[in-house]
mmCIF file of C-alpha atoms in Angstrom:
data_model
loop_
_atom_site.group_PDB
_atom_site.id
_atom_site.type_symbol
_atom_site.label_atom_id
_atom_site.label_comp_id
_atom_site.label_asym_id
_atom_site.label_seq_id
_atom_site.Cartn_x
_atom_site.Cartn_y
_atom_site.Cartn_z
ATOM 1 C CA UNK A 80 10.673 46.612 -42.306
ATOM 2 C CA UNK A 81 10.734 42.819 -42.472
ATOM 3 C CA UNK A 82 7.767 42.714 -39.915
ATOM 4 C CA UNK A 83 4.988 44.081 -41.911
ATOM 5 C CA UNK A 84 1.714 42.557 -41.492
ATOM 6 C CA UNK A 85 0.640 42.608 -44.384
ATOM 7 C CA UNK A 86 2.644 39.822 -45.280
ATOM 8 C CA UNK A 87 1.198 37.397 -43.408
ATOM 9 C CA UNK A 88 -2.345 37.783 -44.746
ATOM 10 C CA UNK A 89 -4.010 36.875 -48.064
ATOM 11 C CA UNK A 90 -1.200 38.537 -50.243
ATOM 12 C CA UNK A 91 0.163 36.389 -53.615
ATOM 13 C CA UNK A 92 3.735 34.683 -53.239
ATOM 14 C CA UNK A 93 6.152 35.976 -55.488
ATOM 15 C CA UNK A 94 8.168 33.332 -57.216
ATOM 16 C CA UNK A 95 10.651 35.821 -59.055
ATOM 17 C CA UNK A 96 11.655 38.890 -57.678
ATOM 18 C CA UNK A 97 13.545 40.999 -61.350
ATOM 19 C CA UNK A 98 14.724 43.736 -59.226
ATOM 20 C CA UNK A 99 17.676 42.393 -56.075
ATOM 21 C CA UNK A 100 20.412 44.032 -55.071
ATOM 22 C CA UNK A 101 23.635 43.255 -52.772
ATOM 23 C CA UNK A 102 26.336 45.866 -51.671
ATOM 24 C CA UNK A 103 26.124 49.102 -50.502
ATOM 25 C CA UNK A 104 26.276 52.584 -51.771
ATOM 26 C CA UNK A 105 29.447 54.183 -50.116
ATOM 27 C CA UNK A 106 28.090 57.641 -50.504
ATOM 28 C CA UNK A 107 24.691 57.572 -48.819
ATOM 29 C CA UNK A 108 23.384 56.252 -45.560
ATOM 30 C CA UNK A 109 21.497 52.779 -45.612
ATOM 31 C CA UNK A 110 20.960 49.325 -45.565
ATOM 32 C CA UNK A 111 24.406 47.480 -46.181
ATOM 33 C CA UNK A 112 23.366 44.931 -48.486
ATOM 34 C CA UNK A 113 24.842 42.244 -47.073
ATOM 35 C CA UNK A 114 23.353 39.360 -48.685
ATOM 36 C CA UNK A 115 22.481 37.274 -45.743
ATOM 37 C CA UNK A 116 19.774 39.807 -44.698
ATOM 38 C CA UNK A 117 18.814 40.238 -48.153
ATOM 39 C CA UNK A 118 17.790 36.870 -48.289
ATOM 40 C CA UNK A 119 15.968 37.095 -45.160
ATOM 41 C CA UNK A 120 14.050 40.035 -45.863
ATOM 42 C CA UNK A 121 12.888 38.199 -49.111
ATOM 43 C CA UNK A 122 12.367 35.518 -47.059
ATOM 44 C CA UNK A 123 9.670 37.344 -44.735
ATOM 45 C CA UNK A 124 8.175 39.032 -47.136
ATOM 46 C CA UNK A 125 7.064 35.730 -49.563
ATOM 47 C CA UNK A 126 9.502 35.803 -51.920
ATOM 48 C CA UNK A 127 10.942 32.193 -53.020
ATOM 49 C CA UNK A 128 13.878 33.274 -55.842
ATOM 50 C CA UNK A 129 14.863 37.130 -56.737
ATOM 51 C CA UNK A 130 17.146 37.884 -59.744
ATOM 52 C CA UNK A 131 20.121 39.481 -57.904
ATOM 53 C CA UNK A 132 22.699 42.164 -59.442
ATOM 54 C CA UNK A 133 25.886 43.594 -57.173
ATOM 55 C CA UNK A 134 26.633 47.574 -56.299
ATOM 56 C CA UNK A 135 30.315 46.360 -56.556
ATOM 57 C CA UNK A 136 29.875 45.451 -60.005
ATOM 58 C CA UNK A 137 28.610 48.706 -60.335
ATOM 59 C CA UNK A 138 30.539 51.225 -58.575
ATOM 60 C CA UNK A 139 33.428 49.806 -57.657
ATOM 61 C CA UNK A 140 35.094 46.452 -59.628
ATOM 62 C CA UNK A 141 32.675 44.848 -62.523
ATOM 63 C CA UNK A 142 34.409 41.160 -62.554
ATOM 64 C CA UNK A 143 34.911 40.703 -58.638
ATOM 65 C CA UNK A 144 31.050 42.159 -58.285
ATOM 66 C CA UNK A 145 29.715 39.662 -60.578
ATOM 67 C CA UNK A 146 32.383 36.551 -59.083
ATOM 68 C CA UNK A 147 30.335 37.835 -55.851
ATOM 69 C CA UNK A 148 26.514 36.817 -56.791
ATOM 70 C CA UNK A 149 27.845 33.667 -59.018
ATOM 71 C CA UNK A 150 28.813 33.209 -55.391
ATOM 72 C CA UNK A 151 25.374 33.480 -53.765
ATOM 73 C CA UNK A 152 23.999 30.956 -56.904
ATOM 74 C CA UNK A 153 21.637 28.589 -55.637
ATOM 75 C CA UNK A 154 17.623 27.733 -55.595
ATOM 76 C CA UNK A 155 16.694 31.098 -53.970
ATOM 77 C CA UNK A 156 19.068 33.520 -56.407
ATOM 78 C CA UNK A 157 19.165 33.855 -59.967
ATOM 79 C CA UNK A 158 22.670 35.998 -60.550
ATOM 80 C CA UNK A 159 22.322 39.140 -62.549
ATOM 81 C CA UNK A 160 25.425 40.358 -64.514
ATOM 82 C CA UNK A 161 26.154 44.076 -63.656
ATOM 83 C CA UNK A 162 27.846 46.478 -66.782
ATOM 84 C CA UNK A 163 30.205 49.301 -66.463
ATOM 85 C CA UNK A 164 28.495 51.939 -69.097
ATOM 86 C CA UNK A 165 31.271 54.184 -68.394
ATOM 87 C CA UNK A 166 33.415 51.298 -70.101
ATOM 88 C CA UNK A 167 32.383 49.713 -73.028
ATOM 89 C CA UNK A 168 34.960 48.127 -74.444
ATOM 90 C CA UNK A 169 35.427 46.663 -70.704
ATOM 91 C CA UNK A 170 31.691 45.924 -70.983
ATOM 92 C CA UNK A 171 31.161 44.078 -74.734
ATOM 93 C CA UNK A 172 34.000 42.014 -72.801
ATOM 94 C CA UNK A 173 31.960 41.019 -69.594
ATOM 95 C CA UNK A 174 29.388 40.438 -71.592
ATOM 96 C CA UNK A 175 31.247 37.924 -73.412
ATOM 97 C CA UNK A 176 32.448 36.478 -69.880
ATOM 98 C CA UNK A 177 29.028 36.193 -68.368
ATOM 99 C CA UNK A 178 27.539 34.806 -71.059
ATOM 100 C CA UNK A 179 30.004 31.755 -71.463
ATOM 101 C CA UNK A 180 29.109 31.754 -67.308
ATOM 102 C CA UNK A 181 25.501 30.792 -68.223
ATOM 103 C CA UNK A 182 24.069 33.929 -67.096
ATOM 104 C CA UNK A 183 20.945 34.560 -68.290
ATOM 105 C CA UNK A 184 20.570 38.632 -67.940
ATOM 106 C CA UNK A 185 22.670 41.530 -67.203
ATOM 107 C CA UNK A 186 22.175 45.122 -65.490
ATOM 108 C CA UNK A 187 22.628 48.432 -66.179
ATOM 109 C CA UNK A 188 23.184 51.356 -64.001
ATOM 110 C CA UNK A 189 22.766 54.492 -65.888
ATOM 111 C CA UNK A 190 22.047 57.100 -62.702
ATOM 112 C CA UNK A 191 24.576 55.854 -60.520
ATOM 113 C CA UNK A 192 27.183 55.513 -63.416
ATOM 114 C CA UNK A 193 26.043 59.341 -64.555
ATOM 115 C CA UNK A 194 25.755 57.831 -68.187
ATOM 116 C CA UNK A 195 22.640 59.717 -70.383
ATOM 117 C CA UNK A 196 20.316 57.877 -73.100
ATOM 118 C CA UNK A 197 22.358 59.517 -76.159
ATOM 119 C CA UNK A 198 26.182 58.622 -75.188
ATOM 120 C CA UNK A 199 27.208 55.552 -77.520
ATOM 121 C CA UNK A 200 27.993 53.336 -74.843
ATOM 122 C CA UNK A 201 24.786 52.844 -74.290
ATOM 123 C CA UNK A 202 23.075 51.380 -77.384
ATOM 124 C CA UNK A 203 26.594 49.771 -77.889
ATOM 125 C CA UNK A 204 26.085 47.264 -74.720
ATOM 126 C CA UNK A 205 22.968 46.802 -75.533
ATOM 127 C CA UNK A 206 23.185 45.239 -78.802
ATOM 128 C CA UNK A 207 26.288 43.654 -77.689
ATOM 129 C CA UNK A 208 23.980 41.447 -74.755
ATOM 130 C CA UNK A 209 21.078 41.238 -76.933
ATOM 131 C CA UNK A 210 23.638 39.295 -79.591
ATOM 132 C CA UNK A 211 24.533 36.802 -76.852
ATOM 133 C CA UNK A 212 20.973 36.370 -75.907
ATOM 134 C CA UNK A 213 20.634 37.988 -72.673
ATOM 135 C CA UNK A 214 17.738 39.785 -71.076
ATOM 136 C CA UNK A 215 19.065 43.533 -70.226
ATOM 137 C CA UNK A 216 17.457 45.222 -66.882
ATOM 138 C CA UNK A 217 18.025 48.314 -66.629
ATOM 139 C CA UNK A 218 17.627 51.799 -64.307
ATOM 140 C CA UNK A 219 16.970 55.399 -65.592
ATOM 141 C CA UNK A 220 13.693 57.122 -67.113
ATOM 142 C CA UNK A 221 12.109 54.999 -69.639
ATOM 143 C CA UNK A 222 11.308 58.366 -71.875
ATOM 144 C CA UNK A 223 14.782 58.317 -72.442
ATOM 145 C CA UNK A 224 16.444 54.955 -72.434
ATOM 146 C CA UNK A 225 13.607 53.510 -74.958
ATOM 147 C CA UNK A 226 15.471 54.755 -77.937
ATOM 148 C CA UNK A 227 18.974 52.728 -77.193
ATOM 149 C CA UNK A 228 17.574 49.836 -76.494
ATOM 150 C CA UNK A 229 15.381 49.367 -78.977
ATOM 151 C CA UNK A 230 14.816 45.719 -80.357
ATOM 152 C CA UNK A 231 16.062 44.532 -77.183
ATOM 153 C CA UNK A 232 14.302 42.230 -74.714
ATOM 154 C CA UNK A 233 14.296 44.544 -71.367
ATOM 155 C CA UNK A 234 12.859 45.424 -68.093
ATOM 156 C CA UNK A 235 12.282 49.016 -67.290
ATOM 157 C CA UNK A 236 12.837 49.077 -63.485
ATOM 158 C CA UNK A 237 12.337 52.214 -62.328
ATOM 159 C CA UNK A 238 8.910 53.198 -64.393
ATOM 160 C CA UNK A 239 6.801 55.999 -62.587
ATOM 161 C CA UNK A 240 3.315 55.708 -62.437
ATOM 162 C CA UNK A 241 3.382 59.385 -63.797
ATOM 163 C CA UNK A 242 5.368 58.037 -67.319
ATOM 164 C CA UNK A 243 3.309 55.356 -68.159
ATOM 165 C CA UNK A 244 1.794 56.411 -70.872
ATOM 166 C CA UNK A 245 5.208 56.809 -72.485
ATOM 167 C CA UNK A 246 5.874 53.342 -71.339
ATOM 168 C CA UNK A 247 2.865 51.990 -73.415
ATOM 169 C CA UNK A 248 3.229 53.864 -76.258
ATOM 170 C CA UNK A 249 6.766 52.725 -77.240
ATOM 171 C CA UNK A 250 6.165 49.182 -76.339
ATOM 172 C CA UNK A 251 3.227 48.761 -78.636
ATOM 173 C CA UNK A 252 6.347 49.035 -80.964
ATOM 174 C CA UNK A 253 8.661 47.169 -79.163
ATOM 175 C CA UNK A 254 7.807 43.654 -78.311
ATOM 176 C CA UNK A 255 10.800 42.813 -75.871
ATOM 177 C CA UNK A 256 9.860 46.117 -73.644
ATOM 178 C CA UNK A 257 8.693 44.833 -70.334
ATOM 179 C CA UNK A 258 8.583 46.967 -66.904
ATOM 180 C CA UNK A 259 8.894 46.719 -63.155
ATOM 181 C CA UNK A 260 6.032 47.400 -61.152
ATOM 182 C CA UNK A 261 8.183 48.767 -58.108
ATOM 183 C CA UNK A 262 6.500 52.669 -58.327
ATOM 184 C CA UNK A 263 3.353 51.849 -60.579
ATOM 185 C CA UNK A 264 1.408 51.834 -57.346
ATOM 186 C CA UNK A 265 -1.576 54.229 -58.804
ATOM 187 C CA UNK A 266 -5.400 52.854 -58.912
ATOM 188 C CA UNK A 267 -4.930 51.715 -62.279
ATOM 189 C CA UNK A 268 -1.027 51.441 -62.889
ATOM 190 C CA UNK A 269 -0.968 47.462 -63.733
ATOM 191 C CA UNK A 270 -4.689 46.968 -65.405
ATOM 192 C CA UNK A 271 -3.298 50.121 -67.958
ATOM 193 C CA UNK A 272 -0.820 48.191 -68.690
ATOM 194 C CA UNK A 273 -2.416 45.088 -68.773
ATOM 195 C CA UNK A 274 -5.351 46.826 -70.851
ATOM 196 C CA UNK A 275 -2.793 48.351 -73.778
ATOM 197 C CA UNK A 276 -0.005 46.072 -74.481
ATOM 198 C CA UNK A 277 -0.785 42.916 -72.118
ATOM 199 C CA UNK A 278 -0.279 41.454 -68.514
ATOM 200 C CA UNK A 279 2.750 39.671 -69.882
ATOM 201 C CA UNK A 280 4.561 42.986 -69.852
ATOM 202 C CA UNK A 281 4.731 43.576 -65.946
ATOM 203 C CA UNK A 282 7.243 41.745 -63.728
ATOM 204 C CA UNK A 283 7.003 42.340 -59.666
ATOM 205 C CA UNK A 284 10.094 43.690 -58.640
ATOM 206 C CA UNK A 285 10.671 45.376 -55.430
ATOM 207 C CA UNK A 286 14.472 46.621 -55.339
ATOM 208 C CA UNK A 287 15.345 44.612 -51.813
ATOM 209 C CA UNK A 288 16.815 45.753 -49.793
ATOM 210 C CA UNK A 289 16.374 49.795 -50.719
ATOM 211 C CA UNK A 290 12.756 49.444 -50.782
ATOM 212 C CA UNK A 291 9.680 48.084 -49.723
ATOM 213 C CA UNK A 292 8.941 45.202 -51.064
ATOM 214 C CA UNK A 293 5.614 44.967 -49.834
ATOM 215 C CA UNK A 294 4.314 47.837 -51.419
ATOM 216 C CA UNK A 295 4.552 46.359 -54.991
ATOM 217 C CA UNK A 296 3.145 43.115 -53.630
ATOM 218 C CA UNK A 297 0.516 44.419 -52.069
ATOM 219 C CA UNK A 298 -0.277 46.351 -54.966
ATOM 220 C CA UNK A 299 -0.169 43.293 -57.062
ATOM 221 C CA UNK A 300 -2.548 41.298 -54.775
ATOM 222 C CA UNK A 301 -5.514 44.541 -54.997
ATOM 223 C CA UNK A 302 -4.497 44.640 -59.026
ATOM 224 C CA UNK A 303 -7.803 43.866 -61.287
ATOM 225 C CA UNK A 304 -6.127 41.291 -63.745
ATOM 226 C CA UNK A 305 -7.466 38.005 -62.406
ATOM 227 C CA UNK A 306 -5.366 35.359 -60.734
ATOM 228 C CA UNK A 307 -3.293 33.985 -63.770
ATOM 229 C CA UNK A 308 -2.437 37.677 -64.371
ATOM 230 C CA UNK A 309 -1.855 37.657 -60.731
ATOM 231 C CA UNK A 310 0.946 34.940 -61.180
ATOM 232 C CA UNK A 311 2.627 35.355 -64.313
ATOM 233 C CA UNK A 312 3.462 39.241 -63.106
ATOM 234 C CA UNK A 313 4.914 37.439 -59.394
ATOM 235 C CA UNK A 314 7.216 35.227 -61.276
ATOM 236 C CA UNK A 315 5.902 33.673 -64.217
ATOM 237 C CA UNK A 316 6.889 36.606 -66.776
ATOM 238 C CA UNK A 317 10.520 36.601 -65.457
ATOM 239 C CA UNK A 318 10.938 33.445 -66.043
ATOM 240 C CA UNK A 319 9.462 32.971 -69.609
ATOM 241 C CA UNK A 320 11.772 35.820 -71.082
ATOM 242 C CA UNK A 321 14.910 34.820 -69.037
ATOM 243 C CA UNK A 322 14.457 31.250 -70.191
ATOM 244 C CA UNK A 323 13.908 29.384 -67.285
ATOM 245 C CA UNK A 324 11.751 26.229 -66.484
ATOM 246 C CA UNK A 325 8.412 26.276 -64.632
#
């Protein structure tokens, strides 16, 4: 849906994008992931630089996944270190690897892994890339991956709409907990947000190419939180907590 027409009206430019993947899932129909039309559908839809993780890192081979978006490096992609939860010793390693690489944040894949909140592995990793200073972004139900990563700096990418109030309540407590605004598309998803613990909090991320990306940008554009609220959620946030320049 790289056509859309909303794009080519009045809607804000996103300069990060938190929330890229390449690959494919091998067990559901879908887009392939190659990263060439990645890149284009960020392209059309007015995104200048997305923060990209690999499905191969995920499913299938952690350190040729992660040799494949070092790979796709360049002014357009920020690499994104995926984590094997299902492997922790394998993972404290990688993270050890990716950080001597220069990488600036790594992913984790809870659902598609079938790893819950409570198993050690979790908390374990966590710590483990918080220690070596990277920003963790991370899948699953934020009423039950809070806990683990607690004292953390990370990006909740898949909170609902219908859990935000969980969302705010735990990071009133937690200063590094940041979310996606890929499904807080209600009236008043991003000004809540924005209202309770601060604009700073939301990062546009749109999950390319297994979703819209439009949606969350258009969202963003109608949002009530004024034009530097506007751009610091489109790009600016990313890059203050991953570290990089304006």
């Amino acid at each position: 849906m790289t056509g859309n027409p909303f794009v080519a009206g009045d809607l804000p430019p996103v300069t990060l994008d938190i929330d890229v993947l390449v690959g494919r899932y091998a067990d559901r129909p879908g887009p392939t992931g190659e990263p060439a039309a990645v890149a284009g559908t960020l392209a059309a839809n007015g995104v200048e630089r997305a923060a990209v993780a690999s499905l191969r890192a995920a499913l299938f081979d952690v350190g040729s996944g992660n040799d494949e978006v070092v790979a796709l490096a360049g002014p357009g992609v920020l690499p994104v270190g995926g984590l094997d939860l299902r492997d922790p010793l394998g993972a404290e390693r990688e993270v050890v690897r990716l950080a001597e690489r220069g990488f600036r944040a790594v992913r984790l894949f809870p659902d598609e892994q079938g790893v819950e909140a409570d198993f050690p592995s979790v908390r374990h990793v966590a710590r483990r890339a918080a220690e070596a200073g990277l920003v963790v972004l991370t899948g699953g139900d934020v009423r039950r991956f809070w806990r683990p990563l607690r004292g953390a700096t990370v990006v909740f990418l898949d909170t609902h709409f219908y859990h935000l109030g969980d969302f705010v309540v735990v990071a009133r407590d937690e200063p590094g907990f940041h979310t996606s605004t890929r499904l807080l598309n209600s009236p008043d998803a991003l000004e809540t947000v924005a209202a309770h613990v601060g604009v700073e909090r939301l990062l546009y991320g749109s999950r390319t190419p297994f979703y819209e990306p439009v949606v969350p940008r258009l969202r963003l554009a109608r949002a009530g939180i004024g034009p530097s609220g506007v751009a610091a959620v489109a790009g600016g946030n990313a890059r203050r907590i991953l570290g990089l320049a304006e």
